PDB file of C-alpha atoms in Angstrom:
ATOM      1  CA  MET A 160      21.179 -18.729 -23.869  1.00 98.00           C
ATOM      2  CA  LYS A 161      24.827 -20.210 -23.420  1.00 98.00           C
ATOM      3  CA  ILE A 162      26.959 -17.447 -22.362  1.00 98.00           C
ATOM      4  CA  LEU A 163      30.755 -17.858 -22.603  1.00 98.00           C
ATOM      5  CA  ILE A 164      32.981 -15.674 -20.392  1.00 98.00           C
ATOM      6  CA  CYS A 165      36.472 -16.244 -21.760  1.00 98.00           C
ATOM      7  CA  GLY A 166      39.846 -14.706 -20.993  1.00 98.00           C
ATOM      8  CA  LEU A 167      43.191 -15.253 -19.370  1.00 98.00           C
ATOM      9  CA  SER A 168      43.393 -16.746 -15.918  1.00 97.00           C
ATOM     10  CA  GLY A 169      43.076 -13.828 -13.272  1.00 97.00           C
ATOM     11  CA  SER A 170      41.099 -11.670 -15.808  1.00 98.00           C
ATOM     12  CA  GLY A 171      37.944 -11.304 -13.673  1.00 98.00           C
ATOM     13  CA  LYS A 172      35.835 -14.152 -15.356  1.00 98.00           C
ATOM     14  CA  SER A 173      34.502 -15.909 -12.198  1.00 98.00           C
ATOM     15  CA  THR A 174      33.798 -12.492 -10.501  1.00 98.00           C
ATOM     16  CA  LEU A 175      31.777 -11.282 -13.319  1.00 98.00           C
ATOM     17  CA  ALA A 176      29.991 -14.501 -13.744  1.00 98.00           C
ATOM     18  CA  LYS A 177      28.786 -14.564 -10.015  1.00 98.00           C
ATOM     19  CA  VAL A 178      27.363 -11.070 -10.446  1.00 98.00           C
ATOM     20  CA  LEU A 179      25.591 -11.889 -13.769  1.00 98.00           C
ATOM     21  CA  GLU A 180      24.149 -15.099 -12.235  1.00 97.00           C
ATOM     22  CA  LYS A 181      22.486 -13.173  -9.470  1.00 97.00           C
ATOM     23  CA  LYS A 182      21.158 -10.554 -11.889  1.00 97.00           C
ATOM     24  CA  LEU A 183      19.835 -12.976 -14.337  1.00 97.00           C
ATOM     25  CA  ASP A 184      16.696 -15.020 -13.708  1.00 95.00           C
ATOM     26  CA  TYR A 185      16.839 -18.552 -14.291  1.00 97.00           C
ATOM     27  CA  CYS A 186      20.676 -18.695 -14.574  1.00 97.00           C
ATOM     28  CA  PHE A 187      23.370 -21.196 -13.534  1.00 98.00           C
ATOM     29  CA  HIS A 188      27.069 -20.414 -13.424  1.00 98.00           C
ATOM     30  CA  LEU A 189      29.421 -23.257 -14.499  1.00 98.00           C
ATOM     31  CA  ASN A 190      32.997 -22.623 -13.335  1.00 98.00           C
ATOM     32  CA  ALA A 191      35.685 -24.667 -15.268  1.00 97.00           C
ATOM     33  CA  ASP A 192      37.742 -25.261 -12.141  1.00 96.00           C
ATOM     34  CA  GLU A 193      34.820 -26.625 -10.260  1.00 97.00           C
ATOM     35  CA  VAL A 194      33.922 -28.782 -13.288  1.00 98.00           C
ATOM     36  CA  ARG A 195      37.568 -30.038 -13.661  1.00 97.00           C
ATOM     37  CA  GLU A 196      37.520 -30.933  -9.749  1.00 97.00           C
ATOM     38  CA  LYS A 197      34.318 -32.899 -10.054  1.00 97.00           C
ATOM     39  CA  TYR A 198      35.677 -34.972 -12.807  1.00 97.00           C
ATOM     40  CA  ASN A 199      39.153 -34.877 -11.474  1.00 97.00           C
ATOM     41  CA  ASP A 200      40.669 -33.830 -14.805  1.00 97.00           C
ATOM     42  CA  TRP A 201      43.206 -31.428 -14.634  1.00 96.00           C
ATOM     43  CA  ASP A 202      44.906 -32.131 -18.028  1.00 96.00           C
ATOM     44  CA  PHE A 203      45.713 -28.791 -19.810  1.00 95.00           C
ATOM     45  CA  SER A 204      47.104 -30.594 -23.046  1.00 95.00           C
ATOM     46  CA  PRO A 205      45.337 -29.596 -26.275  1.00 96.00           C
ATOM     47  CA  GLU A 206      43.385 -32.812 -25.972  1.00 97.00           C
ATOM     48  CA  GLY A 207      42.451 -32.029 -22.281  1.00 97.00           C
ATOM     49  CA  ARG A 208      41.190 -28.581 -23.263  1.00 96.00           C
ATOM     50  CA  ILE A 209      39.096 -30.011 -26.118  1.00 97.00           C
ATOM     51  CA  ARG A 210      37.647 -32.506 -23.626  1.00 97.00           C
ATOM     52  CA  GLN A 211      36.801 -29.768 -21.256  1.00 98.00           C
ATOM     53  CA  ALA A 212      35.266 -27.620 -23.750  1.00 98.00           C
ATOM     54  CA  LYS A 213      33.007 -30.552 -24.816  1.00 98.00           C
ATOM     55  CA  ARG A 214      32.161 -31.478 -21.155  1.00 98.00           C
ATOM     56  CA  MET A 215      31.339 -27.667 -20.348  1.00 98.00           C
ATOM     57  CA  SER A 216      29.152 -27.551 -23.488  1.00 98.00           C
ATOM     58  CA  SER A 217      27.358 -30.819 -22.717  1.00 98.00           C
ATOM     59  CA  LEU A 218      26.584 -29.691 -19.024  1.00 98.00           C
ATOM     60  CA  ALA A 219      25.250 -26.275 -20.180  1.00 98.00           C
ATOM     61  CA  ASP A 220      23.207 -27.857 -22.785  1.00 98.00           C
ATOM     62  CA  GLU A 221      21.543 -30.129 -20.065  1.00 98.00           C
ATOM     63  CA  LEU A 222      20.987 -27.225 -17.730  1.00 98.00           C
ATOM     64  CA  LEU A 223      19.515 -24.895 -20.518  1.00 98.00           C
ATOM     65  CA  LYS A 224      16.544 -27.624 -20.735  1.00 98.00           C
ATOM     66  CA  GLU A 225      15.435 -26.265 -17.487  1.00 97.00           C
ATOM     67  CA  LEU A 226      16.863 -22.571 -17.434  1.00 98.00           C
ATOM     68  CA  ASP A 227      17.106 -19.463 -19.466  1.00 97.00           C
ATOM     69  CA  TYR A 228      20.766 -18.940 -19.012  1.00 98.00           C
ATOM     70  CA  VAL A 229      23.848 -20.669 -18.332  1.00 98.00           C
ATOM     71  CA  ILE A 230      27.310 -18.843 -17.867  1.00 98.00           C
ATOM     72  CA  CYS A 231      30.303 -21.041 -18.848  1.00 98.00           C
ATOM     73  CA  ASP A 232      33.205 -19.288 -17.173  1.00 98.00           C
ATOM     74  CA  PHE A 233      36.592 -20.531 -18.495  1.00 95.00           C
ATOM     75  CA  ILE A 234      39.698 -19.747 -20.336  1.00 97.00           C
ATOM     76  CA  CYS A 235      38.727 -21.682 -23.429  1.00 97.00           C
ATOM     77  CA  PRO A 236      41.933 -20.277 -25.122  1.00 97.00           C
ATOM     78  CA  THR A 237      41.425 -21.271 -28.597  1.00 97.00           C
ATOM     79  CA  ASN A 238      39.118 -20.675 -31.394  1.00 97.00           C
ATOM     80  CA  GLU A 239      38.711 -24.550 -31.855  1.00 97.00           C
ATOM     81  CA  THR A 240      37.540 -24.874 -28.101  1.00 97.00           C
ATOM     82  CA  ARG A 241      35.247 -22.050 -28.398  1.00 98.00           C
ATOM     83  CA  LYS A 242      33.478 -23.548 -31.318  1.00 97.00           C
ATOM     84  CA  LEU A 243      33.010 -26.866 -29.254  1.00 98.00           C
ATOM     85  CA  VAL A 244      31.107 -24.863 -26.457  1.00 97.00           C
ATOM     86  CA  SER A 245      29.087 -23.458 -29.395  1.00 97.00           C
ATOM     87  CA  PRO A 246      28.083 -20.381 -27.109  1.00 98.00           C
ATOM     88  CA  ASP A 247      25.155 -18.008 -28.080  1.00 98.00           C
ATOM     89  CA  TYR A 248      26.913 -15.152 -26.538  1.00 98.00           C
ATOM     90  CA  ILE A 249      30.739 -14.478 -25.938  1.00 98.00           C
ATOM     91  CA  ILE A 250      32.271 -12.069 -23.336  1.00 98.00           C
ATOM     92  CA  TYR A 251      36.007 -11.463 -23.777  1.00 98.00           C
ATOM     93  CA  MET A 252      37.729 -10.437 -20.621  1.00 98.00           C
ATOM     94  CA  ASN A 253      40.566  -8.186 -21.961  1.00 98.00           C
ATOM     95  CA  THR A 254      41.630  -6.851 -18.552  1.00 98.00           C
ATOM     96  CA  ILE A 255      45.058  -8.384 -18.272  1.00 97.00           C
ATOM     97  CA  ASP A 256      48.166  -8.791 -20.728  1.00 95.00           C
ATOM     98  CA  LYS A 257      49.367 -12.101 -19.125  1.00 96.00           C
ATOM     99  CA  SER A 258      48.614 -14.534 -16.586  1.00 96.00           C
ATOM    100  CA  ILE A 259      50.608 -16.674 -14.200  1.00 95.00           C
ATOM    101  CA  PHE A 260      50.348 -19.537 -16.799  1.00 94.00           C
ATOM    102  CA  GLU A 261      52.830 -18.681 -19.517  1.00 95.00           C
ATOM    103  CA  ASP A 262      51.771 -22.022 -21.496  1.00 93.00           C
ATOM    104  CA  THR A 263      48.141 -20.812 -21.630  1.00 95.00           C
ATOM    105  CA  ASP A 264      49.095 -17.437 -22.546  1.00 97.00           C
ATOM    106  CA  LYS A 265      51.115 -18.603 -25.616  1.00 96.00           C
ATOM    107  CA  VAL A 266      47.970 -20.570 -26.956  1.00 96.00           C
ATOM    108  CA  PHE A 267      45.343 -18.024 -26.383  1.00 97.00           C
ATOM    109  CA  GLU A 268      43.685 -16.505 -29.246  1.00 97.00           C
ATOM    110  CA  ILE A 269      41.668 -13.501 -29.160  1.00 97.00           C
ATOM    111  CA  PRO A 270      37.961 -14.410 -29.593  1.00 97.00           C
ATOM    112  CA  GLU A 271      35.336 -13.008 -31.991  1.00 97.00           C
ATOM    113  CA  PHE A 272      33.083 -11.727 -29.252  1.00 98.00           C
ATOM    114  CA  ASP A 273      29.813 -10.073 -28.726  1.00 98.00           C
ATOM    115  CA  PHE A 274      31.001  -8.007 -25.632  1.00 98.00           C
ATOM    116  CA  LYS A 275      34.505  -6.995 -24.478  1.00 98.00           C
ATOM    117  CA  VAL A 276      35.390  -6.098 -20.816  1.00 98.00           C
ATOM    118  CA  GLU A 277      38.172  -3.905 -20.596  1.00 97.00           C
ATOM    119  CA  MET A 278      38.269  -3.253 -16.668  1.00 97.00           C
ATOM    120  CA  LYS A 279      37.803  -5.349 -13.687  1.00 96.00           C
ATOM    121  CA  ASN A 280      34.181  -3.719 -12.456  1.00 97.00           C
ATOM    122  CA  ALA A 281      31.723  -6.624 -12.583  1.00 97.00           C
ATOM    123  CA  GLU A 282      28.964  -4.569 -11.244  1.00 97.00           C
ATOM    124  CA  TYR A 283      29.280  -1.737 -14.109  1.00 97.00           C
ATOM    125  CA  TYR A 284      29.926  -4.333 -16.965  1.00 98.00           C
ATOM    126  CA  SER A 285      27.080  -6.896 -15.783  1.00 98.00           C
ATOM    127  CA  SER A 286      24.453  -4.118 -16.156  1.00 97.00           C
ATOM    128  CA  LYS A 287      25.911  -3.454 -19.675  1.00 98.00           C
ATOM    129  CA  ILE A 288      25.927  -6.900 -20.487  1.00 98.00           C
ATOM    130  CA  ILE A 289      22.347  -7.790 -19.510  1.00 97.00           C
ATOM    131  CA  GLU A 290      21.221  -4.703 -21.436  1.00 97.00           C
ATOM    132  CA  ASP A 291      22.977  -5.915 -24.524  1.00 97.00           C
ATOM    133  CA  ILE A 292      21.589  -9.566 -24.096  1.00 96.00           C
ATOM    134  CA  LYS A 293      18.071  -8.380 -23.668  1.00 91.00           C
ATOM    135  CA  LYS A 294      17.982  -6.129 -26.511  1.00 88.00           C
TER     136      LYS A 294
END
């Protein structure tokens, strides 16, 4: 299962992803900043965001050949980029109103989601998410 955790910078995506990764068997956490660093690609233009979404999706698809879960943790600000990721399950981090990146905040579109997180409490929400995923 490809899980996308999306939301503004600073919303708690990585914290939640790390807790989920520990609680789910056969799971890997793909962090967008680590992927950007590996590929030395810090382009946040619309084209750069599309490239990153395709890259994250491709990496997740490869990992899913061996694993049950891959968590894609990144802002993924638009419906277009989310479609490119083609997640099976979307977690929306609705914990902050704005980030330090005004340009990203302007383009961020509220996603259609499977689960909405409204407070920074990774332990609590990870249990609720796992319960939801496994039903």
